[in-house]
PDB file of C-alpha atoms in Angstrom:
ATOM      1  CA  MET A 570     -77.525 -30.118 -10.132  1.00  0.00           C
ATOM      2  CA  SER A 571     -77.547 -31.016  -6.448  1.00  0.00           C
ATOM      3  CA  ASP A 572     -76.402 -28.389  -3.957  1.00  0.00           C
ATOM      4  CA  PRO A 573     -72.687 -29.002  -3.130  1.00  0.00           C
ATOM      5  CA  THR A 574     -72.781 -26.819  -0.017  1.00  0.00           C
ATOM      6  CA  ALA A 575     -72.547 -29.723   2.438  1.00  0.00           C
ATOM      7  CA  ILE A 576     -69.522 -31.170   0.635  1.00  0.00           C
ATOM      8  CA  ALA A 577     -67.741 -27.814   0.366  1.00  0.00           C
ATOM      9  CA  VAL A 578     -68.369 -26.840   3.990  1.00  0.00           C
ATOM     10  CA  THR A 579     -67.264 -30.262   5.250  1.00  0.00           C
ATOM     11  CA  ALA A 580     -64.159 -30.077   3.060  1.00  0.00           C
ATOM     12  CA  SER A 581     -63.345 -26.657   4.556  1.00  0.00           C
ATOM     13  CA  PHE A 582     -63.562 -28.027   8.089  1.00  0.00           C
ATOM     14  CA  LEU A 583     -61.387 -31.012   7.156  1.00  0.00           C
ATOM     15  CA  ALA A 584     -58.870 -28.817   5.305  1.00  0.00           C
ATOM     16  CA  ALA A 585     -58.448 -26.621   8.384  1.00  0.00           C
ATOM     17  CA  LEU A 586     -57.997 -29.693  10.574  1.00  0.00           C
ATOM     18  CA  VAL A 587     -55.454 -31.360   8.271  1.00  0.00           C
ATOM     19  CA  ILE A 588     -53.427 -28.205   7.601  1.00  0.00           C
ATOM     20  CA  PHE A 589     -53.184 -27.333  11.289  1.00  0.00           C
ATOM     21  CA  SER A 590     -52.479 -30.899  12.451  1.00  0.00           C
ATOM     22  CA  LEU A 591     -49.663 -31.469   9.958  1.00  0.00           C
ATOM     23  CA  THR A 592     -48.086 -28.078  10.612  1.00  0.00           C
ATOM     24  CA  ALA A 593     -48.311 -28.394  14.391  1.00  0.00           C
ATOM     25  CA  ALA A 594     -46.801 -31.890  14.257  1.00  0.00           C
ATOM     26  CA  ALA A 595     -43.967 -30.698  12.020  1.00  0.00           C
ATOM     27  CA  ARG A 596     -43.233 -27.735  14.289  1.00  0.00           C
ATOM     28  CA  ALA A 597     -43.246 -29.954  17.375  1.00  0.00           C
ATOM     29  CA  ALA A 598     -40.802 -32.359  15.737  1.00  0.00           C
ATOM     30  CA  SER A 599     -38.595 -29.448  14.669  1.00  0.00           C
ATOM     31  CA  ARG A 600     -38.539 -28.044  18.214  1.00  0.00           C
ATOM     32  CA  LYS A 601     -37.499 -31.409  19.616  1.00  0.00           C
ATOM     33  CA  THR A 602     -34.664 -31.614  17.092  1.00  0.00           C
ATOM     34  CA  ARG A 603     -33.422 -28.106  17.894  1.00  0.00           C
ATOM     35  CA  THR A 604     -33.542 -28.571  21.659  1.00  0.00           C
ATOM     36  CA  ALA A 605     -32.071 -32.084  21.765  1.00  0.00           C
ATOM     37  CA  PRO A 606     -28.651 -32.104  23.542  1.00  0.00           C
ATOM     38  CA  PRO A 607     -25.782 -32.557  21.056  1.00  0.00           C
ATOM     39  CA  LEU A 608     -23.605 -35.651  21.128  1.00  0.00           C
ATOM     40  CA  LEU A 609     -20.271 -34.402  22.462  1.00  0.00           C
ATOM     41  CA  THR A 610     -16.838 -35.913  22.176  1.00  0.00           C
ATOM     42  CA  PRO A 611     -14.293 -35.151  24.892  1.00  0.00           C
ATOM     43  CA  ASP A 612     -12.660 -32.457  22.722  1.00  0.00           C
ATOM     44  CA  ALA A 613     -15.847 -30.944  21.272  1.00  0.00           C
ATOM     45  CA  ALA A 614     -17.279 -27.674  22.528  1.00  0.00           C
ATOM     46  CA  PRO A 615     -21.027 -27.502  23.159  1.00  0.00           C
ATOM     47  CA  ALA A 616     -22.993 -25.854  20.348  1.00  0.00           C
ATOM     48  CA  PRO A 617     -24.873 -22.672  21.347  1.00  0.00           C
ATOM     49  CA  LEU A 618     -28.632 -22.949  21.568  1.00  0.00           C
ATOM     50  CA  ALA A 619     -30.643 -21.102  18.921  1.00  0.00           C
ATOM     51  CA  PRO A 620     -32.251 -17.854  20.134  1.00  0.00           C
ATOM     52  CA  PRO A 621     -36.006 -17.945  20.683  1.00  0.00           C
ATOM     53  CA  ALA A 622     -38.181 -16.795  17.797  1.00  0.00           C
ATOM     54  CA  LEU A 623     -39.418 -13.226  17.986  1.00  0.00           C
ATOM     55  CA  PRO A 624     -43.159 -12.762  18.511  1.00  0.00           C
ATOM     56  CA  VAL A 625     -45.280 -11.935  15.478  1.00  0.00           C
ATOM     57  CA  GLY A 626     -47.964  -9.288  15.948  1.00  0.00           C
ATOM     58  CA  ARG A 627     -49.483  -8.156  19.224  1.00  0.00           C
ATOM     59  CA  VAL A 628     -51.489 -11.270  20.084  1.00  0.00           C
ATOM     60  CA  PRO A 629     -49.535 -13.178  22.760  1.00  0.00           C
ATOM     61  CA  THR A 630     -49.260 -16.968  22.748  1.00  0.00           C
ATOM     62  CA  TRP A 631     -47.126 -17.641  25.836  1.00  0.00           C
ATOM     63  CA  LEU A 632     -50.122 -18.532  28.032  1.00  0.00           C
ATOM     64  CA  TYR A 633     -51.400 -21.406  25.901  1.00  0.00           C
ATOM     65  CA  ARG A 634     -50.614 -25.034  26.706  1.00  0.00           C
ATOM     66  CA  PRO A 635     -51.136 -28.385  24.960  1.00  0.00           C
ATOM     67  CA  ILE A 636     -54.385 -28.785  26.936  1.00  0.00           C
ATOM     68  CA  ASP A 637     -55.767 -25.901  24.870  1.00  0.00           C
ATOM     69  CA  LEU A 638     -55.546 -28.131  21.800  1.00  0.00           C
ATOM     70  CA  LEU A 639     -58.234 -30.309  23.368  1.00  0.00           C
ATOM     71  CA  ALA A 640     -60.408 -27.253  24.019  1.00  0.00           C
ATOM     72  CA  ILE A 641     -60.175 -25.895  20.477  1.00  0.00           C
ATOM     73  CA  GLY A 642     -60.727 -29.443  19.216  1.00  0.00           C
ATOM     74  CA  MET A 643     -63.981 -29.591  21.177  1.00  0.00           C
ATOM     75  CA  ILE A 644     -65.070 -26.177  19.834  1.00  0.00           C
ATOM     76  CA  PHE A 645     -64.162 -27.284  16.314  1.00  0.00           C
ATOM     77  CA  LEU A 646     -66.212 -30.461  16.718  1.00  0.00           C
ATOM     78  CA  LEU A 647     -69.237 -28.562  18.053  1.00  0.00           C
ATOM     79  CA  PHE A 648     -69.241 -26.163  15.109  1.00  0.00           C
ATOM     80  CA  PHE A 649     -68.816 -29.051  12.689  1.00  0.00           C
ATOM     81  CA  LEU A 650     -71.719 -30.950  14.238  1.00  0.00           C
ATOM     82  CA  LEU A 651     -73.961 -27.875  14.162  1.00  0.00           C
ATOM     83  CA  ALA A 652     -73.178 -27.283  10.487  1.00  0.00           C
ATOM     84  CA  SER A 653     -73.725 -30.963   9.688  1.00  0.00           C
ATOM     85  CA  ALA A 654     -77.051 -30.993  11.532  1.00  0.00           C
ATOM     86  CA  ALA A 655     -78.282 -28.081   9.407  1.00  0.00           C
ATOM     87  CA  PHE A 656     -77.484 -30.009   6.226  1.00  0.00           C
ATOM     88  CA  MET A 657     -79.357 -33.069   7.457  1.00  0.00           C
ATOM     89  CA  MET A 658     -82.630 -31.137   7.599  1.00  0.00           C
ATOM     90  CA  PRO A 659     -84.926 -32.043   4.688  1.00  0.00           C
ATOM     91  CA  PRO A 660     -85.001 -29.353   1.961  1.00  0.00           C
ATOM     92  CA  THR A 661     -88.158 -27.360   1.469  1.00  0.00           C
ATOM     93  CA  ASP A 662     -89.362 -24.788  -1.039  1.00  0.00           C
ATOM     94  CA  GLU A 663     -91.700 -23.191   1.463  1.00  0.00           C
ATOM     95  CA  GLU A 664     -91.043 -19.893   3.194  1.00  0.00           C
ATOM     96  CA  MET A 665     -88.370 -20.263   5.834  1.00  0.00           C
ATOM     97  CA  VAL A 666     -89.875 -20.501   9.321  1.00  0.00           C
ATOM     98  CA  ILE A 667     -88.019 -20.617  12.617  1.00  0.00           C
ATOM     99  CA  SER A 668     -89.360 -20.446  16.144  1.00  0.00           C
ATOM    100  CA  PRO A 669     -88.219 -17.975  18.821  1.00  0.00           C
ATOM    101  CA  ASN A 670     -87.193 -20.946  20.979  1.00  0.00           C
ATOM    102  CA  ALA A 671     -84.861 -22.190  18.242  1.00  0.00           C
ATOM    103  CA  LEU A 672     -83.306 -18.748  17.999  1.00  0.00           C
ATOM    104  CA  LEU A 673     -82.852 -18.579  21.760  1.00  0.00           C
ATOM    105  CA  VAL A 674     -81.090 -21.954  21.657  1.00  0.00           C
ATOM    106  CA  SER A 675     -78.824 -20.695  18.872  1.00  0.00           C
ATOM    107  CA  ILE A 676     -77.986 -17.521  20.805  1.00  0.00           C
ATOM    108  CA  GLY A 677     -77.385 -19.565  23.942  1.00  0.00           C
ATOM    109  CA  ALA A 678     -75.007 -21.844  22.014  1.00  0.00           C
ATOM    110  CA  GLN A 679     -72.955 -18.849  20.923  1.00  0.00           C
ATOM    111  CA  PHE A 680     -72.590 -17.630  24.500  1.00  0.00           C
ATOM    112  CA  LEU A 681     -71.783 -21.209  25.570  1.00  0.00           C
ATOM    113  CA  PHE A 682     -68.876 -21.403  23.119  1.00  0.00           C
ATOM    114  CA  ALA A 683     -67.584 -18.028  24.309  1.00  0.00           C
ATOM    115  CA  GLY A 684     -67.957 -19.195  27.909  1.00  0.00           C
ATOM    116  CA  ILE A 685     -65.884 -22.303  27.180  1.00  0.00           C
ATOM    117  CA  ALA A 686     -63.101 -20.152  25.742  1.00  0.00           C
ATOM    118  CA  ILE A 687     -63.171 -17.742  28.689  1.00  0.00           C
ATOM    119  CA  ALA A 688     -63.236 -20.611  31.216  1.00  0.00           C
ATOM    120  CA  CYS A 689     -60.146 -22.140  29.605  1.00  0.00           C
ATOM    121  CA  VAL A 690     -58.074 -18.959  29.857  1.00  0.00           C
ATOM    122  CA  ALA A 691     -59.445 -17.106  32.901  1.00  0.00           C
ATOM    123  CA  PRO A 692     -57.577 -19.237  35.504  1.00  0.00           C
ATOM    124  CA  ARG A 693     -54.286 -18.223  33.874  1.00  0.00           C
ATOM    125  CA  LEU A 694     -54.914 -14.625  32.849  1.00  0.00           C
ATOM    126  CA  SER A 695     -57.698 -12.117  33.366  1.00  0.00           C
ATOM    127  CA  PRO A 696     -59.931 -11.534  30.313  1.00  0.00           C
ATOM    128  CA  THR A 697     -58.945  -7.849  30.415  1.00  0.00           C
ATOM    129  CA  LYS A 698     -55.288  -8.647  29.741  1.00  0.00           C
ATOM    130  CA  TRP A 699     -55.985 -11.720  27.615  1.00  0.00           C
ATOM    131  CA  LEU A 700     -58.232  -9.894  25.120  1.00  0.00           C
ATOM    132  CA  GLY A 701     -56.607  -6.476  25.363  1.00  0.00           C
ATOM    133  CA  LEU A 702     -59.774  -4.855  26.668  1.00  0.00           C
ATOM    134  CA  ARG A 703     -57.900  -1.818  28.025  1.00  0.00           C
ATOM    135  CA  TRP A 704     -57.036  -0.590  24.583  1.00  0.00           C
ATOM    136  CA  ARG A 705     -55.939   3.018  24.848  1.00  0.00           C
ATOM    137  CA  SER A 706     -56.438   3.689  21.141  1.00  0.00           C
ATOM    138  CA  TRP A 707     -60.051   2.512  21.143  1.00  0.00           C
ATOM    139  CA  PRO A 708     -61.371   5.677  19.387  1.00  0.00           C
ATOM    140  CA  TRP A 709     -59.717   4.336  16.245  1.00  0.00           C
ATOM    141  CA  VAL A 710     -62.595   1.840  15.933  1.00  0.00           C
ATOM    142  CA  PHE A 711     -64.806   4.675  14.689  1.00  0.00           C
ATOM    143  CA  LEU A 712     -62.537   4.868  11.640  1.00  0.00           C
ATOM    144  CA  ILE A 713     -61.436   1.233  11.367  1.00  0.00           C
ATOM    145  CA  ALA A 714     -64.920  -0.307  11.514  1.00  0.00           C
ATOM    146  CA  PRO A 715     -66.703   1.672   8.764  1.00  0.00           C
ATOM    147  CA  ALA A 716     -63.586   1.678   6.571  1.00  0.00           C
ATOM    148  CA  THR A 717     -63.304  -2.110   6.815  1.00  0.00           C
ATOM    149  CA  VAL A 718     -66.996  -2.563   6.065  1.00  0.00           C
ATOM    150  CA  MET A 719     -66.624  -0.398   2.962  1.00  0.00           C
ATOM    151  CA  VAL A 720     -63.654  -2.507   1.840  1.00  0.00           C
ATOM    152  CA  MET A 721     -65.642  -5.712   2.348  1.00  0.00           C
ATOM    153  CA  TRP A 722     -68.633  -4.322   0.479  1.00  0.00           C
ATOM    154  CA  SER A 723     -66.309  -3.340  -2.359  1.00  0.00           C
ATOM    155  CA  LEU A 724     -65.050  -6.925  -2.432  1.00  0.00           C
ATOM    156  CA  PHE A 725     -68.613  -8.250  -2.541  1.00  0.00           C
ATOM    157  CA  ALA A 726     -69.465  -5.810  -5.338  1.00  0.00           C
ATOM    158  CA  GLY A 727     -66.419  -6.983  -7.275  1.00  0.00           C
ATOM    159  CA  LEU A 728     -67.437 -10.617  -6.842  1.00  0.00           C
ATOM    160  CA  GLN A 729     -70.968  -9.786  -7.951  1.00  0.00           C
ATOM    161  CA  ALA A 730     -69.715  -7.917 -11.001  1.00  0.00           C
ATOM    162  CA  GLY A 731     -67.364 -10.766 -11.811  1.00  0.00           C
ATOM    163  CA  GLY A 732     -70.217 -13.274 -11.943  1.00  0.00           C
ATOM    164  CA  TYR A 733     -69.579 -14.941  -8.594  1.00  0.00           C
ATOM    165  CA  MET A 734     -73.274 -15.205  -7.695  1.00  0.00           C
ATOM    166  CA  GLU A 735     -74.147 -16.424 -11.176  1.00  0.00           C
ATOM    167  CA  TRP A 736     -71.521 -19.109 -10.733  1.00  0.00           C
ATOM    168  CA  MET A 737     -73.072 -20.082  -7.394  1.00  0.00           C
ATOM    169  CA  LYS A 738     -76.503 -20.287  -9.024  1.00  0.00           C
ATOM    170  CA  GLY A 739     -75.034 -22.481 -11.753  1.00  0.00           C
ATOM    171  CA  LEU A 740     -73.809 -24.859  -9.056  1.00  0.00           C
ATOM    172  CA  GLY A 741     -77.329 -25.055  -7.642  1.00  0.00           C
ATOM    173  CA  VAL A 742     -76.340 -23.058  -4.547  1.00  0.00           C
ATOM    174  CA  GLU A 743     -78.643 -20.710  -2.633  1.00  0.00           C
ATOM    175  CA  PRO A 744     -76.874 -17.320  -2.966  1.00  0.00           C
ATOM    176  CA  VAL A 745     -78.488 -15.802   0.137  1.00  0.00           C
ATOM    177  CA  GLN A 746     -77.548 -16.922   3.647  1.00  0.00           C
ATOM    178  CA  ASP A 747     -80.374 -18.378   5.710  1.00  0.00           C
ATOM    179  CA  THR A 748     -80.046 -15.625   8.317  1.00  0.00           C
ATOM    180  CA  VAL A 749     -80.381 -12.894   5.691  1.00  0.00           C
ATOM    181  CA  LYS A 750     -83.285 -14.685   4.038  1.00  0.00           C
ATOM    182  CA  LEU A 751     -85.004 -14.926   7.406  1.00  0.00           C
ATOM    183  CA  LEU A 752     -84.585 -11.182   7.947  1.00  0.00           C
ATOM    184  CA  GLN A 753     -86.164 -10.634   4.549  1.00  0.00           C
ATOM    185  CA  THR A 754     -89.159 -12.951   4.928  1.00  0.00           C
ATOM    186  CA  THR A 755     -90.196 -13.407   8.569  1.00  0.00           C
ATOM    187  CA  THR A 756     -93.416 -11.763   9.698  1.00  0.00           C
ATOM    188  CA  ASP A 757     -92.973 -12.534  13.391  1.00  0.00           C
ATOM    189  CA  PRO A 758     -91.700  -9.396  15.216  1.00  0.00           C
ATOM    190  CA  LEU A 759     -90.214 -11.518  18.027  1.00  0.00           C
ATOM    191  CA  VAL A 760     -88.237 -13.605  15.558  1.00  0.00           C
ATOM    192  CA  LEU A 761     -87.121 -10.431  13.791  1.00  0.00           C
ATOM    193  CA  GLY A 762     -85.954  -8.899  17.069  1.00  0.00           C
ATOM    194  CA  LEU A 763     -84.096 -12.045  18.115  1.00  0.00           C
ATOM    195  CA  MET A 764     -82.456 -12.285  14.700  1.00  0.00           C
ATOM    196  CA  ALA A 765     -81.294  -8.691  14.961  1.00  0.00           C
ATOM    197  CA  PHE A 766     -79.943  -9.310  18.489  1.00  0.00           C
ATOM    198  CA  ALA A 767     -78.141 -12.467  17.363  1.00  0.00           C
ATOM    199  CA  ALA A 768     -76.554 -10.699  14.402  1.00  0.00           C
ATOM    200  CA  VAL A 769     -75.648  -7.372  16.011  1.00  0.00           C
ATOM    201  CA  VAL A 770     -74.829  -8.368  19.599  1.00  0.00           C
ATOM    202  CA  ALA A 771     -74.322 -12.113  20.090  1.00  0.00           C
ATOM    203  CA  ALA A 772     -72.322 -12.839  16.942  1.00  0.00           C
ATOM    204  CA  PRO A 773     -69.793  -9.960  17.195  1.00  0.00           C
ATOM    205  CA  LEU A 774     -69.131 -10.622  20.883  1.00  0.00           C
ATOM    206  CA  CYS A 775     -69.162 -14.409  20.998  1.00  0.00           C
ATOM    207  CA  GLU A 776     -67.653 -15.223  17.619  1.00  0.00           C
ATOM    208  CA  GLU A 777     -64.771 -12.810  18.142  1.00  0.00           C
ATOM    209  CA  VAL A 778     -63.978 -14.219  21.576  1.00  0.00           C
ATOM    210  CA  VAL A 779     -64.059 -17.768  20.194  1.00  0.00           C
ATOM    211  CA  PHE A 780     -62.430 -17.404  16.764  1.00  0.00           C
ATOM    212  CA  ARG A 781     -60.045 -14.492  17.148  1.00  0.00           C
ATOM    213  CA  GLY A 782     -59.678 -14.418  20.936  1.00  0.00           C
ATOM    214  CA  TYR A 783     -59.066 -18.125  21.543  1.00  0.00           C
ATOM    215  CA  LEU A 784     -58.968 -20.398  18.493  1.00  0.00           C
ATOM    216  CA  TYR A 785     -56.590 -18.174  16.524  1.00  0.00           C
ATOM    217  CA  PRO A 786     -53.896 -17.599  19.219  1.00  0.00           C
ATOM    218  CA  VAL A 787     -53.897 -21.272  20.258  1.00  0.00           C
ATOM    219  CA  ALA A 788     -53.427 -22.252  16.622  1.00  0.00           C
ATOM    220  CA  LYS A 789     -50.739 -19.558  16.323  1.00  0.00           C
ATOM    221  CA  ARG A 790     -48.914 -20.977  19.354  1.00  0.00           C
ATOM    222  CA  PHE A 791     -48.675 -24.456  17.883  1.00  0.00           C
ATOM    223  CA  GLY A 792     -48.937 -23.919  14.123  1.00  0.00           C
ATOM    224  CA  GLY A 793     -47.563 -20.455  13.393  1.00  0.00           C
ATOM    225  CA  HIS A 794     -49.383 -17.225  12.588  1.00  0.00           C
ATOM    226  CA  TRP A 795     -50.032 -17.872   8.882  1.00  0.00           C
ATOM    227  CA  VAL A 796     -51.469 -21.339   9.430  1.00  0.00           C
ATOM    228  CA  ALA A 797     -53.485 -20.042  12.403  1.00  0.00           C
ATOM    229  CA  ALA A 798     -54.949 -17.193  10.348  1.00  0.00           C
ATOM    230  CA  ILE A 799     -55.898 -19.497   7.463  1.00  0.00           C
ATOM    231  CA  CYS A 800     -57.306 -22.323   9.600  1.00  0.00           C
ATOM    232  CA  SER A 801     -59.270 -20.131  12.015  1.00  0.00           C
ATOM    233  CA  SER A 802     -60.741 -18.203   9.074  1.00  0.00           C
ATOM    234  CA  LEU A 803     -61.662 -21.462   7.312  1.00  0.00           C
ATOM    235  CA  VAL A 804     -63.517 -22.710  10.379  1.00  0.00           C
ATOM    236  CA  PHE A 805     -65.158 -19.300  10.848  1.00  0.00           C
ATOM    237  CA  SER A 806     -66.465 -19.245   7.274  1.00  0.00           C
ATOM    238  CA  ALA A 807     -67.473 -22.918   7.224  1.00  0.00           C
ATOM    239  CA  ALA A 808     -69.380 -22.565  10.508  1.00  0.00           C
ATOM    240  CA  HIS A 809     -71.849 -20.238   8.751  1.00  0.00           C
ATOM    241  CA  GLY A 810     -72.923 -23.114   6.510  1.00  0.00           C
ATOM    242  CA  SER A 811     -73.206 -21.178   3.240  1.00  0.00           C
ATOM    243  CA  LEU A 812     -71.183 -22.008   0.144  1.00  0.00           C
ATOM    244  CA  ALA A 813     -71.942 -18.635  -1.445  1.00  0.00           C
ATOM    245  CA  ALA A 814     -70.602 -16.870   1.664  1.00  0.00           C
ATOM    246  CA  LEU A 815     -67.687 -19.271   2.210  1.00  0.00           C
ATOM    247  CA  PHE A 816     -65.046 -17.305   0.307  1.00  0.00           C
ATOM    248  CA  PRO A 817     -66.199 -13.794   1.330  1.00  0.00           C
ATOM    249  CA  LEU A 818     -66.370 -14.826   4.998  1.00  0.00           C
ATOM    250  CA  PHE A 819     -62.944 -16.467   4.751  1.00  0.00           C
ATOM    251  CA  ILE A 820     -61.509 -13.145   3.560  1.00  0.00           C
ATOM    252  CA  PHE A 821     -63.463 -11.360   6.299  1.00  0.00           C
ATOM    253  CA  GLY A 822     -61.954 -13.724   8.875  1.00  0.00           C
ATOM    254  CA  LEU A 823     -58.439 -12.964   7.626  1.00  0.00           C
ATOM    255  CA  VAL A 824     -59.139  -9.228   7.867  1.00  0.00           C
ATOM    256  CA  LEU A 825     -60.372  -9.629  11.456  1.00  0.00           C
ATOM    257  CA  VAL A 826     -57.232 -11.600  12.372  1.00  0.00           C
ATOM    258  CA  PHE A 827     -55.088  -8.853  10.823  1.00  0.00           C
ATOM    259  CA  LEU A 828     -56.870  -6.175  12.864  1.00  0.00           C
ATOM    260  CA  TYR A 829     -56.518  -8.208  16.062  1.00  0.00           C
ATOM    261  CA  GLU A 830     -52.791  -8.645  15.489  1.00  0.00           C
ATOM    262  CA  LYS A 831     -52.255  -4.986  14.601  1.00  0.00           C
ATOM    263  CA  THR A 832     -54.157  -3.590  17.579  1.00  0.00           C
ATOM    264  CA  GLY A 833     -53.679  -6.333  20.172  1.00  0.00           C
ATOM    265  CA  SER A 834     -57.273  -5.753  21.282  1.00  0.00           C
ATOM    266  CA  ILE A 835     -60.396  -7.785  20.600  1.00  0.00           C
ATOM    267  CA  TRP A 836     -62.343  -4.508  20.510  1.00  0.00           C
ATOM    268  CA  ALA A 837     -61.168  -3.867  16.944  1.00  0.00           C
ATOM    269  CA  PRO A 838     -62.579  -7.073  15.366  1.00  0.00           C
ATOM    270  CA  ILE A 839     -65.685  -6.836  17.564  1.00  0.00           C
ATOM    271  CA  ALA A 840     -66.343  -3.288  16.322  1.00  0.00           C
ATOM    272  CA  VAL A 841     -65.839  -4.289  12.688  1.00  0.00           C
ATOM    273  CA  HIS A 842     -68.036  -7.374  13.080  1.00  0.00           C
ATOM    274  CA  PHE A 843     -70.716  -5.280  14.818  1.00  0.00           C
ATOM    275  CA  CYS A 844     -70.621  -2.626  12.097  1.00  0.00           C
ATOM    276  CA  PHE A 845     -70.713  -5.212   9.312  1.00  0.00           C
ATOM    277  CA  ASN A 846     -73.653  -7.168  10.750  1.00  0.00           C
ATOM    278  CA  GLY A 847     -75.422  -4.003  11.879  1.00  0.00           C
ATOM    279  CA  ALA A 848     -75.211  -2.525   8.392  1.00  0.00           C
ATOM    280  CA  THR A 849     -76.577  -5.765   6.921  1.00  0.00           C
ATOM    281  CA  VAL A 850     -79.531  -5.769   9.317  1.00  0.00           C
ATOM    282  CA  ALA A 851     -80.167  -2.070   8.690  1.00  0.00           C
ATOM    283  CA  VAL A 852     -80.234  -2.596   4.913  1.00  0.00           C
ATOM    284  CA  GLN A 853     -82.694  -5.476   5.276  1.00  0.00           C
ATOM    285  CA  MET A 854     -84.928  -3.391   7.547  1.00  0.00           C
ATOM    286  CA  ILE A 855     -84.937  -0.502   5.079  1.00  0.00           C
ATOM    287  CA  VAL A 856     -85.800  -2.893   2.260  1.00  0.00           C
ATOM    288  CA  ARG A 857     -88.691  -4.329   4.305  1.00  0.00           C
ATOM    289  CA  ILE A 858     -90.065  -0.997   5.500  1.00  0.00           C
ATOM    290  CA  TYR A 859     -90.004   0.715   2.109  1.00  0.00           C
ATOM    291  CA  ASP A 860     -90.682  -2.451   0.077  1.00  0.00           C
ATOM    292  CA  ILE A 861     -87.600  -1.895  -2.057  1.00  0.00           C
ATOM    293  CA  PRO A 862     -87.000  -4.599  -4.678  1.00  0.00           C
ATOM    294  CA  LEU A 863     -83.559  -6.081  -3.988  1.00  0.00           C
ATOM    295  CA  ASP A 864     -81.715  -8.246  -6.482  1.00  0.00           C
ATOM    296  CA  THR A 865     -80.039 -10.878  -4.313  1.00  0.00           C
ATOM    297  CA  GLY A 866     -78.781 -12.903  -7.201  1.00  0.00           C
ATOM    298  CA  SER A 867     -81.336 -15.621  -6.651  1.00  0.00           C
TER     299      SER A 867
END
């Protein structure tokens, strides 16, 4: 059976686009209907305007404008093209090899996406206020991060016990993400170091700024918080290009959105993302150092 990863990942991108576009269009049409001036007869009293909707969560949306739709559209397109380019590479059964230069380009792309998001918002609001960087309850991350990682690992264990990985294998899908496989197999210390930096530093910082810090609140402004959470998490999971990880990362994205809304600070999802990726890298390093046989489901 041929690997359906490309189809599933593309479908996830398209589903996010369609769901958000239809919802945003419907909400825009509804707002126009509610704010349209009523047709009055000489004896009719003007109808009172409806009160504004109360904000949901602690992530503000007042600063976003229609121009931000173009920015998140560009980010969406870049992630889609990167995922598509990976699928166009010819398959190989040989040991995965990647050059340090390719890793540097990948890391640079992550910081580029974060820079685009920051450049779009910075003229209107300082990043400190925009991302809630002055979070007074920041010590809570030392409880939130490990607790969330344990919950996610419990979810993964439940999926494993329920035959999720066996199902993926039956579909002809590689159950291990390329990044994890590279951590397991590479013999180049520079590549290993760059991979660890990308996973533990670049990804938590850049992906949280892009997906939770910018893409999610813009989508929330125009599509509502539920649609924004679902669509931003779909794009987040699809951007990793792994069918086996698509559902777990979608749930992870929803959890990160929940934490961002509850705390109002990007530090919370960054800390969880850092702890999650850091624990993954640490496990792979322990396995390599002590030559521990690890059943990955493959």
